[in-house]
mmCIF file of C-alpha atoms in Angstrom:
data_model
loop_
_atom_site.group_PDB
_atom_site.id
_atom_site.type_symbol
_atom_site.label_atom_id
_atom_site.label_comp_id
_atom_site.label_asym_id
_atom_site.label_seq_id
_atom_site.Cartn_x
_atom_site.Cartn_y
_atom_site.Cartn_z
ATOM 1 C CA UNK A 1 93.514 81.000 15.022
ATOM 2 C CA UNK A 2 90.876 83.305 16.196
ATOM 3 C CA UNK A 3 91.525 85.235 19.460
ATOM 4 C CA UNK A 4 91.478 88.562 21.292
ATOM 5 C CA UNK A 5 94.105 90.596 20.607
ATOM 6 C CA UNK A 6 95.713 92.430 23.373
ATOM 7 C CA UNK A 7 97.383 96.105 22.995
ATOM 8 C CA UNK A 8 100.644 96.599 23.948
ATOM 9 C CA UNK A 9 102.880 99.903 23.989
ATOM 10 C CA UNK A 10 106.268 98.487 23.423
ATOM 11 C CA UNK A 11 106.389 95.201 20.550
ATOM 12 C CA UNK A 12 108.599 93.693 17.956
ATOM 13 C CA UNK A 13 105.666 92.860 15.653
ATOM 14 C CA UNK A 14 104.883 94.455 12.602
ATOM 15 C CA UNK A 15 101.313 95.820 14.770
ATOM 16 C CA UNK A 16 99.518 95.194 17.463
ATOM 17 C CA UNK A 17 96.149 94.135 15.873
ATOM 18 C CA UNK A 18 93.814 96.179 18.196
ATOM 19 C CA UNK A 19 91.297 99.293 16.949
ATOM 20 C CA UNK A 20 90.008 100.704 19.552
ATOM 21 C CA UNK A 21 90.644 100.244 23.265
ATOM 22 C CA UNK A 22 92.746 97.164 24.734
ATOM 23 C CA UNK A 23 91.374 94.645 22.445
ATOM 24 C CA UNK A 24 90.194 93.666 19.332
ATOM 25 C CA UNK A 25 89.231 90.177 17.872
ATOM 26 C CA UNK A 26 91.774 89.028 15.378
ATOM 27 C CA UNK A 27 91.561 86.339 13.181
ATOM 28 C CA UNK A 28 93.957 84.412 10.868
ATOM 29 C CA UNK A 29 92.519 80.914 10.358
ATOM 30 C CA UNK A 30 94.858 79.372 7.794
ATOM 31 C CA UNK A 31 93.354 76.631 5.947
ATOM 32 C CA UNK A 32 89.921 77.273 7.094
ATOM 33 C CA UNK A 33 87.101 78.149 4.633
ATOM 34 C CA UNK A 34 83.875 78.554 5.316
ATOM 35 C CA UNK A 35 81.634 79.863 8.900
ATOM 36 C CA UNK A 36 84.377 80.559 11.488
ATOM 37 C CA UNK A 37 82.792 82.459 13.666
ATOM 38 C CA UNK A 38 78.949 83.227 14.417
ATOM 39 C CA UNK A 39 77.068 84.888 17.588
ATOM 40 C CA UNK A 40 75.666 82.732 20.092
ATOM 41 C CA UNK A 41 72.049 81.136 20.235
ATOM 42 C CA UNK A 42 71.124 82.817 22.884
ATOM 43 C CA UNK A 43 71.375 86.142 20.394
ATOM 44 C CA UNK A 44 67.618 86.302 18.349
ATOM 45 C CA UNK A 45 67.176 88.419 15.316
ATOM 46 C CA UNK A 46 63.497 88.537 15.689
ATOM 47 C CA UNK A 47 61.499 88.034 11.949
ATOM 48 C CA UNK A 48 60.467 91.062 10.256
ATOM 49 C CA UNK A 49 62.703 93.658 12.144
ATOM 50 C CA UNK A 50 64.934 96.135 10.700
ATOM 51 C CA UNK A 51 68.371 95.863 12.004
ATOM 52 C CA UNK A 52 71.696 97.842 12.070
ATOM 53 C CA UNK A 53 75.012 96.034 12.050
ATOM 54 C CA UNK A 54 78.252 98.160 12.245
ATOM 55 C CA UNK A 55 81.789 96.926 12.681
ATOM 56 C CA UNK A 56 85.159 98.492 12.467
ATOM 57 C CA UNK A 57 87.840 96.073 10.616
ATOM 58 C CA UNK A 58 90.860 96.027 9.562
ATOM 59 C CA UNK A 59 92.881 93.139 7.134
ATOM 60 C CA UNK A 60 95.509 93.522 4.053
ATOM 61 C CA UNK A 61 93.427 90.974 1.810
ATOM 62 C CA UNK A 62 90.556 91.502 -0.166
ATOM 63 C CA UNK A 63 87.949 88.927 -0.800
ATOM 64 C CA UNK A 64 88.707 86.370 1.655
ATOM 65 C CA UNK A 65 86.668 87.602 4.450
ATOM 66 C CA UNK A 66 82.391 88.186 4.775
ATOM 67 C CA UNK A 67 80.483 89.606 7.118
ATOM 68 C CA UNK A 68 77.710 87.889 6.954
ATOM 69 C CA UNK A 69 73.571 87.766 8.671
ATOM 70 C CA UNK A 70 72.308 84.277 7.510
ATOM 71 C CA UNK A 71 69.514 82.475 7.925
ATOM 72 C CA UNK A 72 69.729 79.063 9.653
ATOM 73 C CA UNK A 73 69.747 77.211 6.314
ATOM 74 C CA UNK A 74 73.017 79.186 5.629
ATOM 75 C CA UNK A 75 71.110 81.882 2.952
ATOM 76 C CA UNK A 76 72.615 85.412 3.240
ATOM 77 C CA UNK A 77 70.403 88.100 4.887
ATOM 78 C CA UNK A 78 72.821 90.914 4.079
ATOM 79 C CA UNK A 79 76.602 90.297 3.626
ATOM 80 C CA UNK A 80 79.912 92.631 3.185
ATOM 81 C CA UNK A 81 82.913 91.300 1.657
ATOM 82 C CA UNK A 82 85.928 92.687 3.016
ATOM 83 C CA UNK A 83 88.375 94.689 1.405
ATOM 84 C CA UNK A 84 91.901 95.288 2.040
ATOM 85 C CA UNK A 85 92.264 98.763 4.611
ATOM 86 C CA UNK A 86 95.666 100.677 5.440
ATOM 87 C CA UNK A 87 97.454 98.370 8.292
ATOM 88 C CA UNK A 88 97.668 101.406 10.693
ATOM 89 C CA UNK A 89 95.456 100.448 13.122
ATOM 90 C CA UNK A 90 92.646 102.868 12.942
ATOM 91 C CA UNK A 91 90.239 100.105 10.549
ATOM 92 C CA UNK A 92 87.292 100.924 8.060
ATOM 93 C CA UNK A 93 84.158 101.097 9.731
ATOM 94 C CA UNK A 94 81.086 99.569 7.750
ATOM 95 C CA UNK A 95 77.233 100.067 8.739
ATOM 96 C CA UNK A 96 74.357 97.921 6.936
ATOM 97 C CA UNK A 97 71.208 97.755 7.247
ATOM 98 C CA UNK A 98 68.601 94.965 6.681
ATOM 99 C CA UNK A 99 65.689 93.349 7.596
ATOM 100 C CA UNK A 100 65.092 89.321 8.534
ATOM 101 C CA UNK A 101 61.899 88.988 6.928
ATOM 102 C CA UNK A 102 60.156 85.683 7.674
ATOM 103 C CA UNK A 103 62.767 84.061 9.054
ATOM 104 C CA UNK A 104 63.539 82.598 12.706
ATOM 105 C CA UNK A 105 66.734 82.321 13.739
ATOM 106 C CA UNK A 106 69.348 84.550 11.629
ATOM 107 C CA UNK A 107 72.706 85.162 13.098
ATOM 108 C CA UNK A 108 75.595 87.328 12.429
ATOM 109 C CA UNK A 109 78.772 85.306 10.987
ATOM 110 C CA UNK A 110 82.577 85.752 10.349
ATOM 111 C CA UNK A 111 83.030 83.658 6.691
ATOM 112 C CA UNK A 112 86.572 82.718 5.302
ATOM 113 C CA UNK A 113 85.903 82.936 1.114
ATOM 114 C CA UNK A 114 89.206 81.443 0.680
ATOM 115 C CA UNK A 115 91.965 80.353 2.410
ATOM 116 C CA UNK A 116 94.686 82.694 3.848
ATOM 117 C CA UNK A 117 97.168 80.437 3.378
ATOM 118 C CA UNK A 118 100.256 82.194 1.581
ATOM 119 C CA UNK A 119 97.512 84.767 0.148
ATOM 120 C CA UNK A 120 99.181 87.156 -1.892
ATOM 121 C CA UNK A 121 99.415 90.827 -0.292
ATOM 122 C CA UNK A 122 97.113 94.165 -1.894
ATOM 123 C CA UNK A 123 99.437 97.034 -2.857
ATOM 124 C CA UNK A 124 102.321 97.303 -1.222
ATOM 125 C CA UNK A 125 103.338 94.465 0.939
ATOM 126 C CA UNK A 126 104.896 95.237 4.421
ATOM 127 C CA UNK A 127 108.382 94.053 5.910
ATOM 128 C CA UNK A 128 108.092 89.933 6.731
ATOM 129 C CA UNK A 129 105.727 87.234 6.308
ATOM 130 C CA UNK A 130 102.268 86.783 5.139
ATOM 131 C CA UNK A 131 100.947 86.684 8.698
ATOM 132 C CA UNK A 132 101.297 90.601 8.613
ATOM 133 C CA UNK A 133 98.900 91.700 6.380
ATOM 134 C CA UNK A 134 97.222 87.930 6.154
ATOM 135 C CA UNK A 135 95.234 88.867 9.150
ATOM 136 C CA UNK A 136 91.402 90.193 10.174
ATOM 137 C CA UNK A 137 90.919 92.259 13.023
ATOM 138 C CA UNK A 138 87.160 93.512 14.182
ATOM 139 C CA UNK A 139 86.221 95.807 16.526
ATOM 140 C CA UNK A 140 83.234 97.591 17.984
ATOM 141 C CA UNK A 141 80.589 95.177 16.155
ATOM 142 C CA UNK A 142 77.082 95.787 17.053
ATOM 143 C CA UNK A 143 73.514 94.708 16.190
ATOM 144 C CA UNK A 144 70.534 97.088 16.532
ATOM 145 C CA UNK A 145 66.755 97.226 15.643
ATOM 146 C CA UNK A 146 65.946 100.533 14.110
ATOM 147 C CA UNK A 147 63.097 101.784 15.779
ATOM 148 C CA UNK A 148 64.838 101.420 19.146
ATOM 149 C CA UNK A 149 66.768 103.910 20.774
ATOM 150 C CA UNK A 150 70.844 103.326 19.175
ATOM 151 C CA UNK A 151 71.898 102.848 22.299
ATOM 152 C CA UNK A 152 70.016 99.916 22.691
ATOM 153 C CA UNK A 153 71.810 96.905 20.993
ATOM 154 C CA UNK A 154 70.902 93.179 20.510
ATOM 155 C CA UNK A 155 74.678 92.293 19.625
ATOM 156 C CA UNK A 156 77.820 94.039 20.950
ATOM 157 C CA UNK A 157 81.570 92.970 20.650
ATOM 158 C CA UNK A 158 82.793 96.180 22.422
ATOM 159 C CA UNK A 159 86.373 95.222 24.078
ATOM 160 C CA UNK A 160 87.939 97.663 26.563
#
């Protein structure tokens, strides 16, 4: 399921799942493929606007996840396929830029390429189950036009 994680000092698990600050959204829909996450409706890529998505991640699979700006008929904008990062909790931090073109009503999205269900582990797998290194946490995600000031975003998942 898809939730915010919560840091905590003292734990059994194998990490805590958070980047930066006291949370970070992790993910681990198992059985799911396809758009499991997207912003809200209220959030409006305008047409024919440059844009700057960042986003710090972290996940021990590659090609099951996408980062993905689409266009309301599902089309890809601009898309990153995830690869598998060190599980230490500091993440890979990716910056793209694009432009919407013609189109009304892009969004960003969280895409599952494949199921996680008993995926197989990149390198070297850690101590116990799948579920810790079958995982995708994001941080600091945020959405900005490029002739604005970069302090100025449309988009933000910034947890504290």
């Amino acid at each position: 399921y898809t939730h915010l994680a919560e840091y905590r000092e003292e734990m059994d698990q194998f990490t805590n799942y958070v980047l930066n600050g006291n949370f970070s959204l992790k993910s681990n829909e198992f059985g799911r493929v396809g758009e499991a996450l997207r912003t809200r409706e209220d959030v409006v890529l305008q047409p024919n606007t440059d844009y700057e998505l960042k986003f710090t991640y972290e996940t021990g699979l590659t090609g099951y996840h996408e980062i993905a700006v689409l266009r309301p008929d599902g089309t890809k904008v601009c898309s990153q396929v995830l690869e598998a990062t060190e599980l230490n909790g500091e993440g890979r931090t990716v910056t793209l830029s694009f432009n919407t073109g013609d189109t009304e009503g892009c969004y960003l999205a969280l895409l599952y390429l494949k199921d996680i269900q008993n995926a197989p582990a990149e390198g070297e797998k850690p101590e116990g189950s799948y579920m810790e290194y079958a995982y995708l946490s994001l941080d600091d995600v945020s959405i900005r036009e490029m002739e604005k000031d970069p302090s100025e975003v449309i988009a933000s998942l910034e947890t504290v």
